mmCIF file of C-alpha atoms in Angstrom:
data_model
loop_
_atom_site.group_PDB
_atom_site.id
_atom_site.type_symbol
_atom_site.label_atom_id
_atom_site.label_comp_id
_atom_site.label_asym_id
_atom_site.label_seq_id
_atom_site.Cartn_x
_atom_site.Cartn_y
_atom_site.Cartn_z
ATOM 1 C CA UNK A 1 250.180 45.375 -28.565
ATOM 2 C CA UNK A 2 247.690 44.328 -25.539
ATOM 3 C CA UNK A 3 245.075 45.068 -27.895
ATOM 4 C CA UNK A 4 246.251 43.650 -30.619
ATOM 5 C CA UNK A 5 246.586 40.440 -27.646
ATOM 6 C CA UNK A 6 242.687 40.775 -26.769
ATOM 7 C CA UNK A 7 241.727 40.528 -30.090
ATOM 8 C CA UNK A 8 243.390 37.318 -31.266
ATOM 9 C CA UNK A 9 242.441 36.139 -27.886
ATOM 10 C CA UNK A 10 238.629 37.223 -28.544
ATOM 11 C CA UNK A 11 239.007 35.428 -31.851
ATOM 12 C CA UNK A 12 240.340 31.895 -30.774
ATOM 13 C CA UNK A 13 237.334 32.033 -27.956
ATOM 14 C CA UNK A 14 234.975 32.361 -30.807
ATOM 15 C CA UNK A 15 236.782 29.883 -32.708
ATOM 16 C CA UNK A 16 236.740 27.481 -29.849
ATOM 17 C CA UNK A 17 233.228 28.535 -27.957
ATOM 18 C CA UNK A 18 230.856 25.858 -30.335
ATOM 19 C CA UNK A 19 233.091 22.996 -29.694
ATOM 20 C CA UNK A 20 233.273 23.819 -25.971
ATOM 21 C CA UNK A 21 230.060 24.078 -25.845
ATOM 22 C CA UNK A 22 229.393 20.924 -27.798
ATOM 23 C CA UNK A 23 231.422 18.922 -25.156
ATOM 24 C CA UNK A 24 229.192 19.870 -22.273
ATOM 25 C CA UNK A 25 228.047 17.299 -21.414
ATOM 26 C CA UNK A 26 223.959 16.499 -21.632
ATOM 27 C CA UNK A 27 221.974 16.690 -17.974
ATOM 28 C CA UNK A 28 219.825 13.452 -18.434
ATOM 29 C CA UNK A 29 216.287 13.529 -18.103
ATOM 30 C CA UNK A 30 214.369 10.798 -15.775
ATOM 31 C CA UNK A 31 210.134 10.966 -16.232
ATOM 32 C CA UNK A 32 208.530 10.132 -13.543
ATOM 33 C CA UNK A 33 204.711 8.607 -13.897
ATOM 34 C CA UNK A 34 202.255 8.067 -11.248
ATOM 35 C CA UNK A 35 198.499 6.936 -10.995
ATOM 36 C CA UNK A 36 197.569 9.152 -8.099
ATOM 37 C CA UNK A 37 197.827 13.424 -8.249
ATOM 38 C CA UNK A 38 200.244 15.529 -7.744
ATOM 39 C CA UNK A 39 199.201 16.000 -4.033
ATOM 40 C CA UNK A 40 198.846 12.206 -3.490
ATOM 41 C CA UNK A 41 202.143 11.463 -4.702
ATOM 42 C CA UNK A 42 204.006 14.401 -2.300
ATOM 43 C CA UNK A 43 205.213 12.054 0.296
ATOM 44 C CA UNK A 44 206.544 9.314 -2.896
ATOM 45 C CA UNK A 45 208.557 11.901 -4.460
ATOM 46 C CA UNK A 46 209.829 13.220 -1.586
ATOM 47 C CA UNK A 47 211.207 10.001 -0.290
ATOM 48 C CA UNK A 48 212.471 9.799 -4.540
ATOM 49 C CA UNK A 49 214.376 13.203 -4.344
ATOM 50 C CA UNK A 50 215.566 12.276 -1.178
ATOM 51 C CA UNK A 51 217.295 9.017 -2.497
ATOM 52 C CA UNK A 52 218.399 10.679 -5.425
ATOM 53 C CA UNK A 53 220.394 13.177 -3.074
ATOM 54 C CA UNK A 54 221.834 10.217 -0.891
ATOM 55 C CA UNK A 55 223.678 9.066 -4.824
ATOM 56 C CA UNK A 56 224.519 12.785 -5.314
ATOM 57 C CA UNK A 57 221.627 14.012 -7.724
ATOM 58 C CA UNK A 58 219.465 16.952 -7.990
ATOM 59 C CA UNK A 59 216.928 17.623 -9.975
ATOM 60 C CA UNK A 60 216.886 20.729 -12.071
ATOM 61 C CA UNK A 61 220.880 20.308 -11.719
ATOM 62 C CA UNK A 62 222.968 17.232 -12.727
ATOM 63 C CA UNK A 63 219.299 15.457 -13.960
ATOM 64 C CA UNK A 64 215.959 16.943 -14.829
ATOM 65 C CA UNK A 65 212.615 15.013 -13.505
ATOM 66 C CA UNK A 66 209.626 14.927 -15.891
ATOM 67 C CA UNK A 67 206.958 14.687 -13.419
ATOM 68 C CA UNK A 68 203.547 13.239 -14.987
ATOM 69 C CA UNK A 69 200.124 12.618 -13.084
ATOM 70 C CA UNK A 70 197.177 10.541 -13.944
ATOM 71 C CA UNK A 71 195.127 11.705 -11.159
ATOM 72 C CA UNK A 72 193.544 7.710 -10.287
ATOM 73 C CA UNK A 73 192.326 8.170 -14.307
ATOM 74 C CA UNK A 74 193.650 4.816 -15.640
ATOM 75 C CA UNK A 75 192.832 5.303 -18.879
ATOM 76 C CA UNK A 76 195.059 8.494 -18.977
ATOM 77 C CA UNK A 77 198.183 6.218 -18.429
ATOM 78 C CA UNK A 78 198.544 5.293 -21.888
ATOM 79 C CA UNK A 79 198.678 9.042 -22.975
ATOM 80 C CA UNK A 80 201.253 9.818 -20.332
ATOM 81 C CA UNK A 81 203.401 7.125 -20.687
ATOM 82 C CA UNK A 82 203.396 7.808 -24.882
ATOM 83 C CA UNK A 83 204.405 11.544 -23.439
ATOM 84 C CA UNK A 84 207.165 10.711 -21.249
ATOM 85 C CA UNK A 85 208.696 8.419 -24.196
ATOM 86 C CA UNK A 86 208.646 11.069 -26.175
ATOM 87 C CA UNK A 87 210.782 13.115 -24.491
ATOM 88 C CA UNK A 88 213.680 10.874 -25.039
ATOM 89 C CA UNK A 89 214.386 10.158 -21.047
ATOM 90 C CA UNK A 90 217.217 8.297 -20.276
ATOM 91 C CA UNK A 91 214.749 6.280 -18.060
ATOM 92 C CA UNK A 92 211.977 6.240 -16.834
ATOM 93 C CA UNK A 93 210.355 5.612 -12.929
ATOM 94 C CA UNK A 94 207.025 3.747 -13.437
ATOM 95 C CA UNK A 95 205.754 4.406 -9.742
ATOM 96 C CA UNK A 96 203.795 1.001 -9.798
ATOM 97 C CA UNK A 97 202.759 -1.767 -11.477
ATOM 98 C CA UNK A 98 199.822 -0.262 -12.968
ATOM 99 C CA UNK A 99 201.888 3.024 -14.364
ATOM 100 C CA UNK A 100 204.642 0.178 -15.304
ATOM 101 C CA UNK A 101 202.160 -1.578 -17.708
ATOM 102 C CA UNK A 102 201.442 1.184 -19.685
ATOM 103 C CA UNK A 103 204.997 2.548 -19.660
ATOM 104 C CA UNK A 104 206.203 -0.973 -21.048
ATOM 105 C CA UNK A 105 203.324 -0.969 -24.140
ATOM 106 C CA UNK A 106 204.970 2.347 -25.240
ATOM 107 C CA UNK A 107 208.751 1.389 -24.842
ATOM 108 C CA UNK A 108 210.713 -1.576 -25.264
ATOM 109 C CA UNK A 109 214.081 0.342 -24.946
ATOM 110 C CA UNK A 110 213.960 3.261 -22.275
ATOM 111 C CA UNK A 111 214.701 1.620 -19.051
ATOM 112 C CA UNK A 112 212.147 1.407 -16.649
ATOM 113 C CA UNK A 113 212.252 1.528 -13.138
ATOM 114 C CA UNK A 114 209.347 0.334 -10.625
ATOM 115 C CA UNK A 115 209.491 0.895 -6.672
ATOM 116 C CA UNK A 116 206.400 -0.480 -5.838
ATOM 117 C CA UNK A 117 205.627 -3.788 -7.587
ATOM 118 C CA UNK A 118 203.103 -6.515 -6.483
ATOM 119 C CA UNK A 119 204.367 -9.968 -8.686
ATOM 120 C CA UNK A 120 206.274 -8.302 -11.376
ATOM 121 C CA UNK A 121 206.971 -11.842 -12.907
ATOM 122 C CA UNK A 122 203.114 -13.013 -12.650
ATOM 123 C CA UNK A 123 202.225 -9.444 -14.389
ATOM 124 C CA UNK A 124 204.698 -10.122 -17.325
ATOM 125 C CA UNK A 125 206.924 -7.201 -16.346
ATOM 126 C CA UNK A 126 209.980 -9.114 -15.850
ATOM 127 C CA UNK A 127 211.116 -12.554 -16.909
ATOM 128 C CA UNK A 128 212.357 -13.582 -13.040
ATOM 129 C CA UNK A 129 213.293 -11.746 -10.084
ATOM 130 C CA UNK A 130 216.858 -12.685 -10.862
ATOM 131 C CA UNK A 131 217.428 -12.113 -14.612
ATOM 132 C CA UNK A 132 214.354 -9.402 -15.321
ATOM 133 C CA UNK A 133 215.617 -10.212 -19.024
ATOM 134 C CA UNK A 134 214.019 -6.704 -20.591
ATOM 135 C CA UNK A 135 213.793 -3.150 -19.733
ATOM 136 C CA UNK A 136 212.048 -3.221 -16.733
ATOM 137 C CA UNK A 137 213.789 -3.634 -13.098
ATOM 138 C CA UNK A 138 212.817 -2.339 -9.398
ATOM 139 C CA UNK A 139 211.567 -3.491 -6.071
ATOM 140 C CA UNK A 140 208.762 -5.773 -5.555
ATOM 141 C CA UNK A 141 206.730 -5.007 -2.172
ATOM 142 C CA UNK A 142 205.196 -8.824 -2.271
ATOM 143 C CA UNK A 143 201.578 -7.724 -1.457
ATOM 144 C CA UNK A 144 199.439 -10.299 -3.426
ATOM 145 C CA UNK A 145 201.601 -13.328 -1.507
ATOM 146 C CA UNK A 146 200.933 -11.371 1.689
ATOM 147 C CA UNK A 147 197.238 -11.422 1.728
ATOM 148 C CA UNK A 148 196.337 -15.137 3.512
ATOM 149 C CA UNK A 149 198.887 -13.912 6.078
ATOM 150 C CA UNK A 150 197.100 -10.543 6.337
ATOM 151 C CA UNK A 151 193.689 -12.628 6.657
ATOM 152 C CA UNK A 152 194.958 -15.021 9.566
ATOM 153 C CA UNK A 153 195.895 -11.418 10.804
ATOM 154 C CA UNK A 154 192.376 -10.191 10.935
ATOM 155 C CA UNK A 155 191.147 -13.382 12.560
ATOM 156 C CA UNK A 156 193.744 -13.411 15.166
ATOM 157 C CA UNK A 157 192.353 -9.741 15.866
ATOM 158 C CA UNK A 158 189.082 -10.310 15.723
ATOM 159 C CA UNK A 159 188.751 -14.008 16.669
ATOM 160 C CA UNK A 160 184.663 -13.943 16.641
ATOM 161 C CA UNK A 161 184.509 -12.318 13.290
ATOM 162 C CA UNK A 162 182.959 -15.048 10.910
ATOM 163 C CA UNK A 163 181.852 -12.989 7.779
ATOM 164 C CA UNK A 164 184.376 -10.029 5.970
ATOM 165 C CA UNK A 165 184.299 -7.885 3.057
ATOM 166 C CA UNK A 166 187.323 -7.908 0.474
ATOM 167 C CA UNK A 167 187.360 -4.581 -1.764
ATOM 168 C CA UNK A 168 190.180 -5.510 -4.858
ATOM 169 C CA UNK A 169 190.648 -3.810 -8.252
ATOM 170 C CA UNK A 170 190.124 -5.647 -11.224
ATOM 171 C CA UNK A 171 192.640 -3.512 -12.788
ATOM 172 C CA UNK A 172 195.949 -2.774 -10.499
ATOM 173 C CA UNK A 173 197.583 -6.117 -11.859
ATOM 174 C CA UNK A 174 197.519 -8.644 -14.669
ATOM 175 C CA UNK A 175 194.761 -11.076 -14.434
ATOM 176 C CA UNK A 176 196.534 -13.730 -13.782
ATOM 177 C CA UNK A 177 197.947 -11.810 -10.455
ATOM 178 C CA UNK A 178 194.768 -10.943 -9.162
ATOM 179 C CA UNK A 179 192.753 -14.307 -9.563
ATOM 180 C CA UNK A 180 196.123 -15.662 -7.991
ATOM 181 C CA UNK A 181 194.831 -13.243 -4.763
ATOM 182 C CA UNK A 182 191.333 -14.014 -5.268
ATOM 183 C CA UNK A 183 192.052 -18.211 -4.978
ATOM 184 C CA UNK A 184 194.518 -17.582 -2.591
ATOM 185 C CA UNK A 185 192.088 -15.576 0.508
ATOM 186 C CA UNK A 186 189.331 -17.750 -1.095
ATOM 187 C CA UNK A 187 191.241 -20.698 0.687
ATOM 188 C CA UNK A 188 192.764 -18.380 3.400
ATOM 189 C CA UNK A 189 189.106 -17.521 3.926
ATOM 190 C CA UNK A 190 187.710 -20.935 3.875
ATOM 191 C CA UNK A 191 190.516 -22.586 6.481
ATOM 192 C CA UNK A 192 190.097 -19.938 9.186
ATOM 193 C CA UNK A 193 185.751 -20.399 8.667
ATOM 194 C CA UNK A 194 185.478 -16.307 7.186
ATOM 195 C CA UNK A 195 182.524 -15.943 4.482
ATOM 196 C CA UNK A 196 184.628 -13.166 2.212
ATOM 197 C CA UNK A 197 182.976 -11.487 0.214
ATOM 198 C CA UNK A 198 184.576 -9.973 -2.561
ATOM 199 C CA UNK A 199 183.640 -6.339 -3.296
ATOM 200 C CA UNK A 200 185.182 -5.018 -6.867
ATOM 201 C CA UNK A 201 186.100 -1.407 -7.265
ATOM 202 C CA UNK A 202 187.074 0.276 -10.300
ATOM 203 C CA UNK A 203 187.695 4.178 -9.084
ATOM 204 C CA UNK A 204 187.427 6.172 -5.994
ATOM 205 C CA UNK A 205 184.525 7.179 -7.063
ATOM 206 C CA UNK A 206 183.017 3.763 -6.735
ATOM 207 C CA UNK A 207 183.780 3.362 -2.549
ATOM 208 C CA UNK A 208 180.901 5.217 -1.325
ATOM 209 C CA UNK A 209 178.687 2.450 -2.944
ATOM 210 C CA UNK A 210 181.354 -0.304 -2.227
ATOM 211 C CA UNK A 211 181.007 0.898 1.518
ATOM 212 C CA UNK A 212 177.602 0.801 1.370
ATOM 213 C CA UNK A 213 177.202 -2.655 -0.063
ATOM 214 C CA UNK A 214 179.063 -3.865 2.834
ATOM 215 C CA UNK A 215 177.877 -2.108 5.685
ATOM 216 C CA UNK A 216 176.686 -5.033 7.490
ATOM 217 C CA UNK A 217 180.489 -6.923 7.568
ATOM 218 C CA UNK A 218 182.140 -7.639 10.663
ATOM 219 C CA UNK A 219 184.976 -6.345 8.823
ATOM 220 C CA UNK A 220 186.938 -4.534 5.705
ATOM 221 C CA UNK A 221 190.479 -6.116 4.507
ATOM 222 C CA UNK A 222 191.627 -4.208 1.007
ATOM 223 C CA UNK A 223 193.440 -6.696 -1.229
ATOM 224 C CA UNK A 224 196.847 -4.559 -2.472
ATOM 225 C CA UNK A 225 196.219 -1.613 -4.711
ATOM 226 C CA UNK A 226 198.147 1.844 -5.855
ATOM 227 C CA UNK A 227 194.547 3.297 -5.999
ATOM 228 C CA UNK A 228 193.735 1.835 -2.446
ATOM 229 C CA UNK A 229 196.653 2.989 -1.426
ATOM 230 C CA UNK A 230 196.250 7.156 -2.926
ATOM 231 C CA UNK A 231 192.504 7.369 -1.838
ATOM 232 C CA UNK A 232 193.621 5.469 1.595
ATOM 233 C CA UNK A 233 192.365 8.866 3.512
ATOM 234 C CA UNK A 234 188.499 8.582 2.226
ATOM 235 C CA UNK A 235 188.720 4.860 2.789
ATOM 236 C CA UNK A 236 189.639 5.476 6.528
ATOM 237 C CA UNK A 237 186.583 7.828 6.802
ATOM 238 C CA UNK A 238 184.310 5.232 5.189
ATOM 239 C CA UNK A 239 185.487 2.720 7.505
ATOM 240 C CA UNK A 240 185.005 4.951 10.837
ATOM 241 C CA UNK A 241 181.520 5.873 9.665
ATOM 242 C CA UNK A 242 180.229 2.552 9.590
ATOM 243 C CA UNK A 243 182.349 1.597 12.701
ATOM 244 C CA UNK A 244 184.044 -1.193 10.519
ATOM 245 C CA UNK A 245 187.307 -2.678 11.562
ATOM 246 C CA UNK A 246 189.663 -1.871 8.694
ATOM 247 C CA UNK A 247 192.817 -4.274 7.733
ATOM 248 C CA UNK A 248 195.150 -2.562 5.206
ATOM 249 C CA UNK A 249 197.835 -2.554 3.278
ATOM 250 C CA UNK A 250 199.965 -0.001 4.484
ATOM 251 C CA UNK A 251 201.096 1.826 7.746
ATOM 252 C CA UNK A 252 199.810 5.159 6.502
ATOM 253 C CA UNK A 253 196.110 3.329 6.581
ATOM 254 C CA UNK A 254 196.869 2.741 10.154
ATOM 255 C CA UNK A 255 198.281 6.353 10.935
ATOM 256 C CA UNK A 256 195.323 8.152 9.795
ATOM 257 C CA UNK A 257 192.685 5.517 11.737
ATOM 258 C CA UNK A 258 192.800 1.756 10.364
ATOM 259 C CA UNK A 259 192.646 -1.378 12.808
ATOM 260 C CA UNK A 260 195.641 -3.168 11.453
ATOM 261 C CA UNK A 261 198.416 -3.255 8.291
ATOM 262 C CA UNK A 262 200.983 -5.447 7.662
ATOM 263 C CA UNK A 263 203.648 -5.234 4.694
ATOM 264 C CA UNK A 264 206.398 -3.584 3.160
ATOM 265 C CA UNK A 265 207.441 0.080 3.760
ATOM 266 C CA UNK A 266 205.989 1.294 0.581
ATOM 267 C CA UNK A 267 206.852 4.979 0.742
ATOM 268 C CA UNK A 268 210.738 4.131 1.466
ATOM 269 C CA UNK A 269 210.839 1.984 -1.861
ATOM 270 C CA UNK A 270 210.651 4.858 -3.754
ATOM 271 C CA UNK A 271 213.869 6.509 -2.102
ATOM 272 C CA UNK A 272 215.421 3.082 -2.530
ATOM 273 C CA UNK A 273 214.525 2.820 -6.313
ATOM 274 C CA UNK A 274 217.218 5.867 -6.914
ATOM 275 C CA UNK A 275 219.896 3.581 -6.213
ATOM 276 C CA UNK A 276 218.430 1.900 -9.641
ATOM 277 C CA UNK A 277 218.523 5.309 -11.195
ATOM 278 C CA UNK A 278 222.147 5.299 -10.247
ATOM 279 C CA UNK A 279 222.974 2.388 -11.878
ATOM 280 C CA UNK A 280 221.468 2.619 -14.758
ATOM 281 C CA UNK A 281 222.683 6.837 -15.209
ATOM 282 C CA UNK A 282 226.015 4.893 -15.192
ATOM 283 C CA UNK A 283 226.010 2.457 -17.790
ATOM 284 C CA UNK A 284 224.155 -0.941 -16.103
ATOM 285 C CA UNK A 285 220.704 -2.739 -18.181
ATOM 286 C CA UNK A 286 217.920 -3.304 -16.645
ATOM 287 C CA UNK A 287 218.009 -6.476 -17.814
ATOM 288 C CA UNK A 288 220.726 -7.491 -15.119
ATOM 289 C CA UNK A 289 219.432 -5.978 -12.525
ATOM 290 C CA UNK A 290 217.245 -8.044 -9.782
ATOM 291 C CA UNK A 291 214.421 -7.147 -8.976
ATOM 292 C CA UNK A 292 214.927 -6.436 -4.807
ATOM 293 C CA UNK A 293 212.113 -7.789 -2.361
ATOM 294 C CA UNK A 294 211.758 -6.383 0.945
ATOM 295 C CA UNK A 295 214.076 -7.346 3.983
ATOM 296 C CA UNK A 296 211.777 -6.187 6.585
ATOM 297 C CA UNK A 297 207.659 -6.256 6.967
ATOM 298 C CA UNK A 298 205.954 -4.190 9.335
ATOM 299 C CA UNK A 299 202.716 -4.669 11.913
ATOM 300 C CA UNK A 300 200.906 -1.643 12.937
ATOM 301 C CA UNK A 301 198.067 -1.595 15.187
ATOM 302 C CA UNK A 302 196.353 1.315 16.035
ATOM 303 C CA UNK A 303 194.684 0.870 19.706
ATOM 304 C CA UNK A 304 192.677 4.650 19.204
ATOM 305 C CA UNK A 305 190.615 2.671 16.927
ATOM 306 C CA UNK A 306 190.056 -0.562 18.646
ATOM 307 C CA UNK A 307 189.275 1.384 21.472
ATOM 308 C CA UNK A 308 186.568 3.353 19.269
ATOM 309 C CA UNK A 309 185.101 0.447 18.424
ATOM 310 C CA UNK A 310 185.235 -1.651 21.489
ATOM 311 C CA UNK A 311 188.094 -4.335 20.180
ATOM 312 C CA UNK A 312 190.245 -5.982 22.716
ATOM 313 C CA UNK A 313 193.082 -6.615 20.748
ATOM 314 C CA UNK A 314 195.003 -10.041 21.502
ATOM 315 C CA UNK A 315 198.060 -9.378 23.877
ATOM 316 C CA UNK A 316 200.233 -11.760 21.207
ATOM 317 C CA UNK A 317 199.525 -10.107 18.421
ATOM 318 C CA UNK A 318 200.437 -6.800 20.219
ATOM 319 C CA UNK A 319 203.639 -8.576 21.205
ATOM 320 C CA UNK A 320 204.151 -8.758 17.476
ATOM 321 C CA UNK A 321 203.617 -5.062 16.351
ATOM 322 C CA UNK A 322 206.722 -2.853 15.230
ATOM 323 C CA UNK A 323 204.468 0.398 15.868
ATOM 324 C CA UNK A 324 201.514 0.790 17.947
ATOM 325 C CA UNK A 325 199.302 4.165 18.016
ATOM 326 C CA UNK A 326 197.848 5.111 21.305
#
């Protein structure tokens, strides 16, 4: 009898085992797409797997992150973007503007999330901050309407400087962003009497001549940049070997040797971006998401550095920094 219990019991299992199996339910997939390597991205997707944990996810458990690299190669984007589509994600992070671009020429339906945006409306990612209207949602860090502040920054800091050098990349936003930047510390530039001039870089490979070219500046401001921002260690050297002041966009410029930064906490947007992921994993459209802009902007001065270099910065603006490095 027991057996004769086991076996219709061993029957109804395989009976029932396909449809049981069938109602698991499917771990979603999230790619994840950045224009720096592996190694440059560490600290990003830390602070990323560390917000996902805060809302309860881990990877390789209840989601699975397609991780995909372009290694500061724009032109790979494209190719990686196409790739991540392809697997079917049920969205995708975009780390930046740049990666967001080619992300959004490959999909018009797989929601896309970007922490680290510069004017996501000027760059035709979303319609308005508000209402981003299409797939694409995230945080803005404002760093192209930060740069005449930056400036008036540099000249508060070095009040006798009278002639600086501006590295940009012609291709980290849309045109119409970055000659919004260029006019904008043209006339930033012009008010506070600073001769800027404007250095264009298209890879790291191109900032040993870009330092070079400018060697004889009384200073180096970087307009905003994911690229700046993942070769920000050899920028730092290039800096401190031709004893140039260095204003940047970031306080990890400023923690490795810069003068000054000023912005947005651009590593801790990517831990906030999960609570996007969140959202979205549970049902919500991009398209009614807002896009979030920073609450909080932060001043770092590093006095090492102006020491090194024999700068006595102002006792005001000192007043002013959240973090200085002595």
């Amino acid at each position: 009898m027991q057996r004769r219990k086991f076996l219709a019991l061993a029957g109804l299992a395989a009976t029932w085992s396909p449809l049981v199996w069938a109602q698991q339910p499917r771990v979603p997939r999230i790619g994840f797409l950045t224009t720096g390597s592996v190694e440059q991205t560490r600290t990003s997707m830390a602070a990323f797997y560390k917000g996902l944990g805060e809302y309860g996810y881990v990877d390789g458990k209840n989601v699975i992150v397609e991780f995909r690299a372009a290694d500061s190669k724009v032109e790979r984007l494209p190719t990686l973007a196409s790739d991540l589509v392809g697997l079917n994600p049920a969205l995708i992070i975009a780390q930046n503007s740049l990666a967001a671009r080619a992300v959004q020429q490959s999909t018009k339906s797989i929601p896309i999330i970007v922490p680290v945006m510069g004017d996501p409306v000027e760059d035709g990612l979303v319609a308005s901050l508000a209402r981003p209207g299409g797939n694409i949602t995230g945080l803005t860090f404002i760093g192209p309407q930060l740069v005449p502040k930056r400036l008036a920054q540099l000249k508060e800091a070095l009040p006798m400087a009278s002639q600086v050098a501006a590295l940009w990349h012609p291709a980290a936003y849309s045109k119409v962003t970055t000659q919004n930047m260029i006019n904008e510390a043209e006339s930033a530039a012009k008010r506070l009497n600073l001769r800027l001039q404007l250095v264009a870089v298209q890879s790291p490979d191109e900032l040993n001549q870009a330092f070079s070219t400018i060697a004889g500046e009384h200073a180096v401001f970087l307009f905003p940049s994911p690229m700046f921002f993942v070769a920000r260690g050899r920028i730092v050297e290039l800096a401190a070997e031709l004893r140039l002041p260095l204003f940047a966009i970031g306080k990890e410029f400023v923690q490795l040797g810069a003068l000054v930064s000023y912005g947005a906490d651009i590593i801790d947007l990517n831990r906030l971006c999960a609570g996007y992921v969140d959202k979205i994993l549970k049902g919500a459209k991009p398209a009614d998401l807002p896009v979030e802009q920073p609450t909080n902007y932060e001043l770092f001065i590093n006095l090492k550095t102006a020491k090194t270099l024999g700068i006595d910065i102002p006792p005001a603006l000192l007043a002013r920094a959240d973090e200085v490095i002595e």
